[in-house]
mmCIF file of C-alpha atoms in Angstrom:
data_model
loop_
_atom_site.group_PDB
_atom_site.id
_atom_site.type_symbol
_atom_site.label_atom_id
_atom_site.label_comp_id
_atom_site.label_asym_id
_atom_site.label_seq_id
_atom_site.Cartn_x
_atom_site.Cartn_y
_atom_site.Cartn_z
ATOM 1 C CA MET A 1 -120.896 -87.597 -6.759
ATOM 2 C CA PRO A 2 -118.403 -87.202 -3.866
ATOM 3 C CA ARG A 3 -116.010 -89.606 -5.578
ATOM 4 C CA THR A 4 -116.302 -87.667 -8.828
ATOM 5 C CA LEU A 5 -115.513 -84.384 -7.048
ATOM 6 C CA LEU A 6 -112.523 -85.961 -5.314
ATOM 7 C CA ALA A 7 -111.142 -87.326 -8.587
ATOM 8 C CA ALA A 8 -111.642 -83.981 -10.357
ATOM 9 C CA ALA A 9 -109.818 -82.151 -7.574
ATOM 10 C CA LEU A 10 -106.970 -84.678 -7.409
ATOM 11 C CA VAL A 11 -106.238 -84.635 -11.134
ATOM 12 C CA LEU A 12 -105.977 -80.844 -11.056
ATOM 13 C CA ILE A 13 -103.818 -80.843 -7.924
ATOM 14 C CA LEU A 14 -101.433 -83.293 -9.570
ATOM 15 C CA ALA A 15 -101.365 -81.272 -12.802
ATOM 16 C CA ILE A 16 -100.696 -77.928 -11.093
ATOM 17 C CA LEU A 17 -98.465 -79.024 -8.212
ATOM 18 C CA PRO A 18 -95.210 -79.299 -10.242
ATOM 19 C CA VAL A 19 -95.166 -75.620 -11.177
ATOM 20 C CA TYR A 20 -96.150 -74.482 -7.676
ATOM 21 C CA LEU A 21 -93.428 -76.612 -6.090
ATOM 22 C CA VAL A 22 -90.820 -75.051 -8.357
ATOM 23 C CA GLY A 23 -91.909 -71.606 -7.193
ATOM 24 C CA SER A 24 -92.087 -72.468 -3.491
ATOM 25 C CA LEU A 25 -88.826 -74.439 -3.482
ATOM 26 C CA GLY A 26 -86.956 -72.076 -5.814
ATOM 27 C CA VAL A 27 -84.758 -70.773 -2.981
ATOM 28 C CA PHE A 28 -83.612 -74.307 -2.150
ATOM 29 C CA ILE A 29 -83.208 -75.421 -5.764
ATOM 30 C CA ALA A 30 -81.121 -72.294 -6.446
ATOM 31 C CA ASP A 31 -78.349 -73.565 -4.169
ATOM 32 C CA ASP A 32 -77.949 -76.691 -6.311
ATOM 33 C CA LEU A 33 -78.969 -75.635 -9.814
ATOM 34 C CA GLY A 34 -78.380 -71.874 -10.005
ATOM 35 C CA PHE A 35 -81.899 -70.455 -10.121
ATOM 36 C CA THR A 36 -82.486 -66.729 -10.599
ATOM 37 C CA PRO A 37 -85.803 -64.813 -10.740
ATOM 38 C CA THR A 38 -85.473 -64.620 -14.526
ATOM 39 C CA ARG A 39 -84.908 -68.363 -14.816
ATOM 40 C CA ILE A 40 -87.831 -69.118 -12.513
ATOM 41 C CA GLY A 41 -90.020 -66.979 -14.763
ATOM 42 C CA SER A 42 -88.778 -68.802 -17.867
ATOM 43 C CA ILE A 43 -89.337 -72.216 -16.294
ATOM 44 C CA VAL A 44 -92.895 -71.362 -15.214
ATOM 45 C CA SER A 45 -93.548 -69.903 -18.657
ATOM 46 C CA ALA A 46 -92.461 -73.163 -20.327
ATOM 47 C CA TYR A 47 -95.032 -75.082 -18.281
ATOM 48 C CA TYR A 48 -97.892 -72.771 -19.235
ATOM 49 C CA ALA A 49 -96.749 -72.557 -22.870
ATOM 50 C CA VAL A 50 -97.140 -76.317 -23.262
ATOM 51 C CA SER A 51 -100.468 -76.133 -21.396
ATOM 52 C CA ALA A 52 -101.669 -73.564 -23.932
ATOM 53 C CA LEU A 53 -100.552 -75.660 -26.904
ATOM 54 C CA VAL A 54 -102.154 -78.817 -25.531
ATOM 55 C CA SER A 55 -105.364 -77.200 -24.277
ATOM 56 C CA VAL A 56 -107.491 -77.243 -27.447
ATOM 57 C CA PRO A 57 -106.379 -80.639 -28.819
ATOM 58 C CA GLY A 58 -106.333 -81.963 -25.250
ATOM 59 C CA GLY A 59 -110.011 -81.118 -24.849
ATOM 60 C CA ARG A 60 -110.846 -83.055 -27.990
ATOM 61 C CA VAL A 61 -108.730 -86.004 -26.861
ATOM 62 C CA VAL A 62 -110.589 -86.054 -23.548
ATOM 63 C CA GLU A 63 -113.940 -86.173 -25.363
ATOM 64 C CA ARG A 64 -112.699 -89.247 -27.245
ATOM 65 C CA LEU A 65 -110.779 -91.070 -24.494
ATOM 66 C CA GLY A 66 -113.411 -90.555 -21.820
ATOM 67 C CA ILE A 67 -113.133 -89.389 -18.233
ATOM 68 C CA ARG A 68 -111.294 -92.260 -16.542
ATOM 69 C CA ARG A 69 -108.536 -92.778 -19.100
ATOM 70 C CA SER A 70 -108.009 -89.039 -19.518
ATOM 71 C CA MET A 71 -107.677 -88.418 -15.777
ATOM 72 C CA LEU A 72 -105.267 -91.306 -15.294
ATOM 73 C CA THR A 73 -103.177 -90.216 -18.272
ATOM 74 C CA ALA A 74 -102.944 -86.631 -17.017
ATOM 75 C CA GLY A 75 -102.103 -87.775 -13.494
ATOM 76 C CA ALA A 76 -99.413 -90.179 -14.688
ATOM 77 C CA ILE A 77 -97.748 -87.468 -16.763
ATOM 78 C CA ALA A 78 -97.684 -85.033 -13.820
ATOM 79 C CA ALA A 79 -96.369 -87.654 -11.406
ATOM 80 C CA GLY A 80 -93.709 -88.718 -13.896
ATOM 81 C CA ALA A 81 -92.569 -85.117 -14.319
ATOM 82 C CA MET A 82 -92.225 -84.618 -10.554
ATOM 83 C CA LEU A 83 -90.286 -87.866 -10.208
ATOM 84 C CA ALA A 84 -87.964 -86.765 -13.007
ATOM 85 C CA ILE A 85 -87.344 -83.378 -11.385
ATOM 86 C CA GLY A 86 -86.681 -84.953 -7.999
ATOM 87 C CA LEU A 87 -84.454 -87.778 -9.247
ATOM 88 C CA ALA A 88 -82.844 -86.646 -12.503
ATOM 89 C CA ALA A 89 -82.738 -82.828 -12.815
ATOM 90 C CA THR A 90 -79.094 -81.700 -12.904
ATOM 91 C CA SER A 91 -79.554 -78.122 -14.119
ATOM 92 C CA TRP A 92 -82.255 -75.466 -14.382
ATOM 93 C CA PHE A 93 -82.654 -76.433 -18.061
ATOM 94 C CA TRP A 94 -83.774 -79.955 -17.123
ATOM 95 C CA VAL A 95 -86.184 -78.584 -14.539
ATOM 96 C CA ALA A 96 -87.677 -76.461 -17.337
ATOM 97 C CA ALA A 97 -87.864 -79.471 -19.670
ATOM 98 C CA PHE A 98 -89.557 -81.729 -17.124
ATOM 99 C CA LEU A 99 -91.920 -78.956 -16.055
ATOM 100 C CA ALA A 100 -92.851 -78.343 -19.697
ATOM 101 C CA PHE A 101 -93.713 -82.048 -19.929
ATOM 102 C CA ALA A 102 -96.008 -81.578 -16.907
ATOM 103 C CA GLY A 103 -97.829 -78.919 -18.922
ATOM 104 C CA ILE A 104 -99.373 -81.751 -20.965
ATOM 105 C CA ALA A 105 -101.081 -82.955 -17.798
ATOM 106 C CA ASN A 106 -102.458 -79.481 -17.166
ATOM 107 C CA GLY A 107 -103.802 -79.226 -20.725
ATOM 108 C CA MET A 108 -105.711 -82.486 -20.259
ATOM 109 C CA GLY A 109 -106.578 -82.174 -16.576
ATOM 110 C CA GLN A 110 -108.951 -79.212 -16.775
ATOM 111 C CA PRO A 111 -111.103 -80.596 -19.629
ATOM 112 C CA SER A 112 -111.334 -84.057 -18.056
ATOM 113 C CA ALA A 113 -112.338 -82.634 -14.668
ATOM 114 C CA ASN A 114 -114.986 -80.375 -16.215
ATOM 115 C CA LEU A 115 -116.397 -83.214 -18.286
ATOM 116 C CA SER A 116 -116.705 -85.400 -15.203
ATOM 117 C CA LEU A 117 -118.729 -82.746 -13.362
ATOM 118 C CA ILE A 118 -121.037 -81.985 -16.290
ATOM 119 C CA ARG A 119 -121.907 -85.680 -16.662
ATOM 120 C CA SER A 120 -122.476 -86.445 -12.977
ATOM 121 C CA VAL A 121 -123.573 -83.306 -11.067
ATOM 122 C CA PRO A 122 -127.137 -81.906 -11.191
ATOM 123 C CA GLN A 123 -127.470 -78.467 -12.774
ATOM 124 C CA ARG A 124 -128.685 -76.919 -9.511
ATOM 125 C CA ALA A 125 -125.408 -77.846 -7.787
ATOM 126 C CA LEU A 126 -122.914 -77.126 -10.577
ATOM 127 C CA GLY A 127 -121.764 -73.799 -9.145
ATOM 128 C CA THR A 128 -120.835 -75.414 -5.845
ATOM 129 C CA ALA A 129 -119.243 -78.359 -7.638
ATOM 130 C CA PHE A 130 -117.068 -76.103 -9.768
ATOM 131 C CA GLY A 131 -116.138 -74.119 -6.672
ATOM 132 C CA ILE A 132 -114.965 -77.332 -5.031
ATOM 133 C CA LYS A 133 -113.132 -78.448 -8.157
ATOM 134 C CA GLN A 134 -111.397 -75.088 -8.616
ATOM 135 C CA SER A 135 -110.305 -75.184 -4.971
ATOM 136 C CA SER A 136 -107.739 -77.726 -6.132
ATOM 137 C CA GLY A 137 -105.498 -74.854 -7.247
ATOM 138 C CA PRO A 138 -105.324 -73.263 -3.793
ATOM 139 C CA ILE A 139 -104.972 -76.726 -2.257
ATOM 140 C CA ALA A 140 -101.941 -77.290 -4.493
ATOM 141 C CA THR A 141 -100.424 -73.975 -3.410
ATOM 142 C CA LEU A 142 -101.212 -74.869 0.196
ATOM 143 C CA ALA A 143 -99.322 -78.131 -0.266
ATOM 144 C CA ALA A 144 -96.444 -76.350 -1.992
ATOM 145 C CA GLY A 145 -96.283 -73.681 0.687
ATOM 146 C CA SER A 146 -96.381 -76.183 3.542
ATOM 147 C CA ALA A 147 -93.609 -78.146 1.837
ATOM 148 C CA VAL A 148 -91.184 -75.314 2.610
ATOM 149 C CA PRO A 149 -91.278 -75.423 6.438
ATOM 150 C CA ILE A 150 -92.357 -79.073 6.759
ATOM 151 C CA VAL A 151 -90.444 -81.101 4.172
ATOM 152 C CA ALA A 152 -87.896 -79.118 2.181
ATOM 153 C CA GLN A 153 -85.953 -77.704 5.139
ATOM 154 C CA PHE A 154 -85.444 -81.171 6.573
ATOM 155 C CA ALA A 155 -85.535 -83.714 3.742
ATOM 156 C CA GLY A 156 -84.521 -81.493 0.804
ATOM 157 C CA TRP A 157 -86.321 -80.275 -2.299
ATOM 158 C CA ARG A 158 -85.735 -83.484 -4.278
ATOM 159 C CA ALA A 159 -87.516 -85.600 -1.665
ATOM 160 C CA THR A 160 -90.410 -83.135 -1.764
ATOM 161 C CA PHE A 161 -90.962 -83.699 -5.490
ATOM 162 C CA VAL A 162 -90.729 -87.470 -5.138
ATOM 163 C CA THR A 163 -93.206 -87.447 -2.247
ATOM 164 C CA ALA A 164 -95.668 -85.284 -4.184
ATOM 165 C CA ALA A 165 -95.643 -87.753 -7.075
ATOM 166 C CA GLY A 166 -97.219 -90.291 -4.736
ATOM 167 C CA LEU A 167 -100.551 -88.476 -5.070
ATOM 168 C CA PHE A 168 -101.058 -90.440 -8.276
ATOM 169 C CA VAL A 169 -101.839 -93.499 -6.137
ATOM 170 C CA LEU A 170 -104.762 -91.627 -4.554
ATOM 171 C CA LEU A 171 -105.993 -90.493 -7.967
ATOM 172 C CA SER A 172 -105.950 -94.025 -9.356
ATOM 173 C CA ILE A 173 -108.156 -95.116 -6.455
ATOM 174 C CA ALA A 174 -110.529 -92.141 -6.621
ATOM 175 C CA VAL A 175 -111.274 -92.083 -10.361
ATOM 176 C CA PRO A 176 -114.735 -93.619 -10.878
ATOM 177 C CA ARG A 177 -114.643 -96.984 -12.611
ATOM 178 C CA VAL A 178 -117.227 -96.193 -15.239
ATOM 179 C CA LYS A 179 -117.303 -96.857 -18.946
ATOM 180 C CA ASP A 180 -117.655 -93.601 -20.837
ATOM 181 C CA ALA A 181 -120.052 -93.328 -23.709
ATOM 182 C CA ALA A 182 -117.952 -92.967 -26.819
ATOM 183 C CA PRO A 183 -118.909 -90.405 -29.443
ATOM 184 C CA ALA A 184 -120.114 -91.597 -32.795
ATOM 185 C CA THR A 185 -117.384 -92.680 -35.175
ATOM 186 C CA GLY A 186 -115.966 -89.869 -37.228
ATOM 187 C CA THR A 187 -117.598 -87.130 -35.160
ATOM 188 C CA ARG A 188 -115.894 -84.301 -33.353
ATOM 189 C CA PRO A 189 -117.205 -82.071 -30.600
ATOM 190 C CA VAL A 190 -118.274 -78.792 -32.126
ATOM 191 C CA VAL A 191 -117.678 -75.633 -30.105
ATOM 192 C CA ARG A 192 -119.741 -72.666 -31.188
ATOM 193 C CA ARG A 193 -118.202 -69.225 -31.347
ATOM 194 C CA GLU A 194 -120.173 -66.853 -29.168
ATOM 195 C CA PRO A 195 -120.148 -63.023 -29.081
ATOM 196 C CA GLY A 196 -117.887 -61.669 -26.359
ATOM 197 C CA GLN A 197 -115.596 -64.703 -26.331
ATOM 198 C CA LEU A 198 -112.443 -62.734 -27.177
ATOM 199 C CA PRO A 199 -112.913 -60.126 -24.396
ATOM 200 C CA LEU A 200 -113.539 -62.938 -21.926
ATOM 201 C CA ALA A 201 -110.313 -64.580 -23.060
ATOM 202 C CA VAL A 202 -108.540 -61.275 -22.366
ATOM 203 C CA VAL A 203 -110.066 -61.159 -18.887
ATOM 204 C CA SER A 204 -108.896 -64.674 -18.104
ATOM 205 C CA ALA A 205 -105.444 -63.967 -19.557
ATOM 206 C CA PHE A 206 -104.978 -60.885 -17.365
ATOM 207 C CA GLY A 207 -106.368 -62.551 -14.250
ATOM 208 C CA ALA A 208 -104.425 -65.784 -14.685
ATOM 209 C CA GLY A 209 -101.240 -63.930 -15.614
ATOM 210 C CA ALA A 210 -101.385 -61.970 -12.381
ATOM 211 C CA ALA A 211 -102.245 -65.053 -10.322
ATOM 212 C CA ALA A 212 -99.409 -67.124 -11.810
ATOM 213 C CA THR A 213 -96.758 -64.770 -10.413
ATOM 214 C CA ALA A 214 -97.791 -65.126 -6.756
ATOM 215 C CA PRO A 215 -96.917 -68.786 -6.034
ATOM 216 C CA ALA A 216 -93.867 -68.620 -8.293
ATOM 217 C CA PHE A 217 -92.200 -65.634 -6.633
ATOM 218 C CA LEU A 218 -93.622 -65.023 -3.159
ATOM 219 C CA VAL A 219 -90.993 -67.022 -1.250
ATOM 220 C CA VAL A 220 -88.159 -65.533 -3.324
ATOM 221 C CA ALA A 221 -89.540 -62.028 -2.730
ATOM 222 C CA VAL A 222 -89.692 -62.531 1.034
ATOM 223 C CA VAL A 223 -86.089 -63.757 1.117
ATOM 224 C CA ASP A 224 -84.996 -60.851 -1.105
ATOM 225 C CA ARG A 225 -86.259 -58.421 1.549
ATOM 226 C CA GLY A 226 -84.454 -60.204 4.350
ATOM 227 C CA GLY A 227 -87.218 -62.485 5.576
ATOM 228 C CA PRO A 228 -86.949 -66.240 6.146
ATOM 229 C CA ALA A 229 -88.104 -68.679 3.475
ATOM 230 C CA GLY A 230 -90.472 -70.192 6.029
ATOM 231 C CA LEU A 231 -92.385 -66.896 6.235
ATOM 232 C CA GLY A 232 -93.028 -67.070 2.479
ATOM 233 C CA GLY A 233 -94.303 -70.607 2.879
ATOM 234 C CA VAL A 234 -96.619 -69.565 5.713
ATOM 235 C CA ALA A 235 -97.924 -66.653 3.616
ATOM 236 C CA ILE A 236 -98.708 -69.037 0.748
ATOM 237 C CA MET A 237 -100.441 -71.415 3.137
ATOM 238 C CA ALA A 238 -102.588 -68.618 4.611
ATOM 239 C CA GLY A 239 -103.488 -67.267 1.184
ATOM 240 C CA SER A 240 -104.349 -70.714 -0.109
ATOM 241 C CA LEU A 241 -106.728 -71.382 2.776
ATOM 242 C CA VAL A 242 -108.549 -68.115 2.076
ATOM 243 C CA ALA A 243 -108.672 -68.946 -1.645
ATOM 244 C CA ILE A 244 -110.344 -72.270 -0.936
ATOM 245 C CA GLY A 245 -113.007 -70.551 1.140
ATOM 246 C CA VAL A 246 -113.621 -67.825 -1.450
ATOM 247 C CA ARG A 247 -114.088 -70.298 -4.297
ATOM 248 C CA LEU A 248 -116.493 -72.425 -2.295
ATOM 249 C CA VAL A 249 -118.531 -69.418 -1.169
ATOM 250 C CA ALA A 250 -118.615 -67.968 -4.692
ATOM 251 C CA GLY A 251 -119.899 -71.230 -6.170
ATOM 252 C CA PHE A 252 -122.480 -71.711 -3.426
ATOM 253 C CA THR A 253 -123.684 -68.118 -3.857
ATOM 254 C CA VAL A 254 -124.184 -68.534 -7.603
ATOM 255 C CA ASP A 255 -126.285 -71.656 -6.997
ATOM 256 C CA ARG A 256 -128.424 -70.202 -4.223
ATOM 257 C CA SER A 257 -129.001 -66.559 -5.158
ATOM 258 C CA SER A 258 -129.970 -64.899 -8.436
ATOM 259 C CA ARG A 259 -129.035 -61.470 -7.055
ATOM 260 C CA PHE A 260 -125.318 -62.097 -7.420
ATOM 261 C CA ALA A 261 -124.315 -62.052 -11.076
ATOM 262 C CA PRO A 262 -121.242 -64.252 -11.675
ATOM 263 C CA SER A 263 -119.720 -61.702 -14.065
ATOM 264 C CA MET A 264 -119.914 -58.889 -11.513
ATOM 265 C CA MET A 265 -118.421 -61.166 -8.887
ATOM 266 C CA VAL A 266 -115.451 -61.676 -11.201
ATOM 267 C CA VAL A 267 -114.961 -57.897 -11.392
ATOM 268 C CA MET A 268 -114.990 -57.482 -7.614
ATOM 269 C CA LEU A 269 -112.610 -60.359 -6.990
ATOM 270 C CA LEU A 270 -110.080 -59.287 -9.608
ATOM 271 C CA ALA A 271 -110.091 -55.710 -8.307
ATOM 272 C CA THR A 272 -109.597 -56.857 -4.714
ATOM 273 C CA GLY A 273 -106.769 -59.147 -5.791
ATOM 274 C CA ALA A 274 -105.095 -56.204 -7.518
ATOM 275 C CA ALA A 275 -105.158 -54.349 -4.196
ATOM 276 C CA GLY A 276 -103.434 -57.353 -2.636
ATOM 277 C CA PHE A 277 -100.568 -57.057 -5.108
ATOM 278 C CA GLY A 278 -100.254 -53.436 -4.017
ATOM 279 C CA VAL A 279 -99.774 -54.635 -0.430
ATOM 280 C CA LEU A 280 -97.072 -57.106 -1.524
ATOM 281 C CA ALA A 281 -95.300 -54.301 -3.421
ATOM 282 C CA VAL A 282 -94.570 -52.500 -0.157
ATOM 283 C CA ALA A 283 -94.616 -55.402 2.334
ATOM 284 C CA SER A 284 -91.757 -55.559 4.826
ATOM 285 C CA SER A 285 -93.300 -57.252 7.864
ATOM 286 C CA PRO A 286 -94.784 -60.717 8.452
ATOM 287 C CA VAL A 287 -98.264 -59.238 8.897
ATOM 288 C CA ALA A 288 -98.048 -57.368 5.578
ATOM 289 C CA TRP A 289 -96.775 -60.428 3.687
ATOM 290 C CA ILE A 290 -99.538 -62.647 5.040
ATOM 291 C CA ALA A 291 -102.265 -60.006 4.538
ATOM 292 C CA GLY A 292 -101.148 -59.353 0.956
ATOM 293 C CA ALA A 293 -101.021 -63.073 0.201
ATOM 294 C CA MET A 294 -104.514 -63.582 1.599
ATOM 295 C CA LEU A 295 -105.888 -60.867 -0.687
ATOM 296 C CA VAL A 296 -103.954 -62.032 -3.745
ATOM 297 C CA PHE A 297 -104.668 -65.742 -3.361
ATOM 298 C CA GLY A 298 -108.173 -65.329 -1.970
ATOM 299 C CA ALA A 299 -109.689 -62.621 -4.154
ATOM 300 C CA GLY A 300 -107.337 -62.709 -7.143
ATOM 301 C CA TRP A 301 -107.945 -66.445 -7.466
ATOM 302 C CA GLY A 302 -111.609 -66.448 -6.540
ATOM 303 C CA TRP A 303 -113.060 -66.131 -10.045
ATOM 304 C CA PRO A 304 -112.080 -69.373 -11.907
ATOM 305 C CA GLY A 305 -114.831 -71.566 -10.439
ATOM 306 C CA VAL A 306 -117.613 -69.215 -11.534
ATOM 307 C CA PHE A 307 -115.899 -68.767 -14.892
ATOM 308 C CA HIS A 308 -115.714 -72.505 -15.604
ATOM 309 C CA HIS A 309 -119.279 -72.974 -14.476
ATOM 310 C CA SER A 310 -120.454 -70.433 -17.072
ATOM 311 C CA VAL A 311 -118.422 -72.006 -19.873
ATOM 312 C CA ALA A 312 -119.578 -75.527 -19.071
ATOM 313 C CA ALA A 313 -123.216 -74.441 -18.980
ATOM 314 C CA LEU A 314 -122.915 -72.602 -22.290
ATOM 315 C CA TYR A 315 -121.223 -75.534 -24.070
ATOM 316 C CA SER A 316 -122.980 -78.410 -22.319
ATOM 317 C CA HIS A 317 -122.923 -80.442 -25.554
ATOM 318 C CA ALA A 318 -119.076 -80.549 -25.525
ATOM 319 C CA PRO A 319 -117.767 -79.134 -22.233
ATOM 320 C CA ALA A 320 -114.283 -80.639 -22.417
ATOM 321 C CA ALA A 321 -113.612 -79.274 -25.889
ATOM 322 C CA ALA A 322 -115.043 -75.877 -24.900
ATOM 323 C CA THR A 323 -112.848 -75.749 -21.819
ATOM 324 C CA GLY A 324 -109.843 -76.449 -24.010
ATOM 325 C CA VAL A 325 -110.665 -73.372 -26.064
ATOM 326 C CA THR A 326 -111.419 -70.984 -23.205
ATOM 327 C CA MET A 327 -108.421 -72.098 -21.134
ATOM 328 C CA THR A 328 -106.091 -70.959 -23.903
ATOM 329 C CA GLY A 329 -106.479 -67.373 -22.677
ATOM 330 C CA VAL A 330 -105.631 -68.470 -19.146
ATOM 331 C CA TYR A 331 -102.493 -70.255 -20.284
ATOM 332 C CA LEU A 332 -101.321 -67.424 -22.529
ATOM 333 C CA GLY A 333 -101.504 -65.010 -19.615
ATOM 334 C CA SER A 334 -99.641 -67.494 -17.456
ATOM 335 C CA VAL A 335 -96.979 -67.867 -20.164
ATOM 336 C CA LEU A 336 -96.325 -64.166 -20.655
ATOM 337 C CA ALA A 337 -96.592 -62.726 -17.142
ATOM 338 C CA PRO A 338 -93.978 -64.718 -15.140
ATOM 339 C CA PRO A 339 -90.986 -63.897 -17.422
ATOM 340 C CA VAL A 340 -91.866 -60.195 -17.340
ATOM 341 C CA PHE A 341 -92.231 -60.374 -13.568
ATOM 342 C CA GLY A 342 -88.861 -62.133 -13.263
ATOM 343 C CA LEU A 343 -87.085 -59.533 -15.388
ATOM 344 C CA LEU A 344 -88.607 -56.677 -13.379
ATOM 345 C CA ALA A 345 -87.710 -58.361 -10.083
ATOM 346 C CA GLU A 346 -84.109 -59.071 -11.080
ATOM 347 C CA PHE A 347 -83.242 -55.847 -12.892
ATOM 348 C CA VAL A 348 -85.608 -53.247 -11.351
ATOM 349 C CA SER A 349 -87.203 -54.304 -8.051
ATOM 350 C CA PHE A 350 -89.812 -56.598 -6.581
ATOM 351 C CA THR A 351 -91.911 -53.502 -5.928
ATOM 352 C CA ALA A 352 -92.098 -52.885 -9.675
ATOM 353 C CA ALA A 353 -92.786 -56.568 -10.320
ATOM 354 C CA TRP A 354 -95.692 -56.765 -7.857
ATOM 355 C CA SER A 355 -97.076 -53.519 -9.260
ATOM 356 C CA PHE A 356 -97.023 -55.121 -12.707
ATOM 357 C CA SER A 357 -99.111 -58.042 -11.409
ATOM 358 C CA GLY A 358 -101.560 -55.668 -9.773
ATOM 359 C CA THR A 359 -101.954 -53.775 -13.034
ATOM 360 C CA LEU A 360 -102.815 -57.015 -14.828
ATOM 361 C CA GLY A 361 -105.479 -57.871 -12.256
ATOM 362 C CA LEU A 362 -106.995 -54.406 -12.417
ATOM 363 C CA GLY A 363 -106.939 -54.546 -16.220
ATOM 364 C CA GLY A 364 -108.869 -57.816 -16.132
ATOM 365 C CA ALA A 365 -111.496 -56.259 -13.864
ATOM 366 C CA LEU A 366 -111.908 -53.254 -16.175
ATOM 367 C CA VAL A 367 -112.263 -55.409 -19.295
ATOM 368 C CA MET A 368 -114.822 -57.591 -17.527
ATOM 369 C CA ARG A 369 -116.745 -54.477 -16.555
ATOM 370 C CA ARG A 370 -116.855 -53.423 -20.208
ATOM 371 C CA VAL A 371 -118.089 -56.890 -21.187
ATOM 372 C CA ILE A 372 -120.943 -56.541 -18.689
ATOM 373 C CA ALA A 373 -121.828 -53.105 -20.042
ATOM 374 C CA ALA A 374 -121.787 -54.401 -23.624
ATOM 375 C CA GLN A 375 -124.069 -57.317 -22.707
ATOM 376 C CA ALA A 376 -126.479 -54.993 -20.914
ATOM 377 C CA SER A 377 -126.558 -52.674 -23.930
ATOM 378 C CA SER A 378 -127.245 -55.487 -26.403
ATOM 379 C CA SER A 379 -130.043 -56.882 -24.235
ATOM 380 C CA ARG A 380 -131.839 -53.523 -24.364
ATOM 381 C CA VAL A 381 -131.750 -53.385 -28.150
#
């Protein structure tokens, strides 16, 4: 099981790292390729747009290819995209094109990781396992944030992308060498439509849309207000560490205590993350930047592990295909929010842009609260 968890985390880190590196290194890339907040938003949007398009068919492909081949394919695509950005990108357009290609890895990475956990982790430990797996996102932002003061300022942003691509070697070693059971010829995983699925997709779209803006724009926002790029990187690192802890604790709590409903935990985390965006909207000191990042990354990103756990348990007969469907809401939010944020930041202010992200997070919490109320009402009938 430890090897399975490591492989699941690595494939997601590789799939997500390209977009986080673009956000963290945007200040450095701008000097060479002419980045602006609007262009950063468009580039990030391209990545999530491809992720959304690939998500549903990607889940079905994973069910057919099996865990090992799917993970290695996703990892190779992500590594190839980072190598291309580091070695061949000559304009912001090519960064967008290569990052969009990396979106294919993201569309396949989530379903393959979820499938690996469902087939190897006991039910009693799934919450903790999904918490560990979903910590890969904060780990990726931690790596991207640390790249600013550690690598980019000394070796350059291109060397950072090339170095990050080397994670594929670790993935190829970690992926379990097992032969997956192939589905019967001519069959397809069937994903049932359940009541409340659309509102839950709205919740994930709002929450993910808000979360996608933080790693993409935090460093740029700090520099815009006169701070050093290194401070933005430190803020991302601090927030990412908190996010890892929150996801692990949330998963462990779901496994060990029936008093904490996962859905209500999602409400609390999204609402707290929205407050963090409010702090970033007015931040002007290192303490405020780091505190806001810790709230945004920690609480605003604390819900995905519990969310994936619920989906995988509900669709245990075809978890990869089901993940492909439910992740579409996540990707749509991540597609639409960054361009709006970039426009607000460039033509209005970063205060308005961070307030927009906070509104999304709060909206997700309110919709989730209505979903809980609707479920409670139907259970009494």
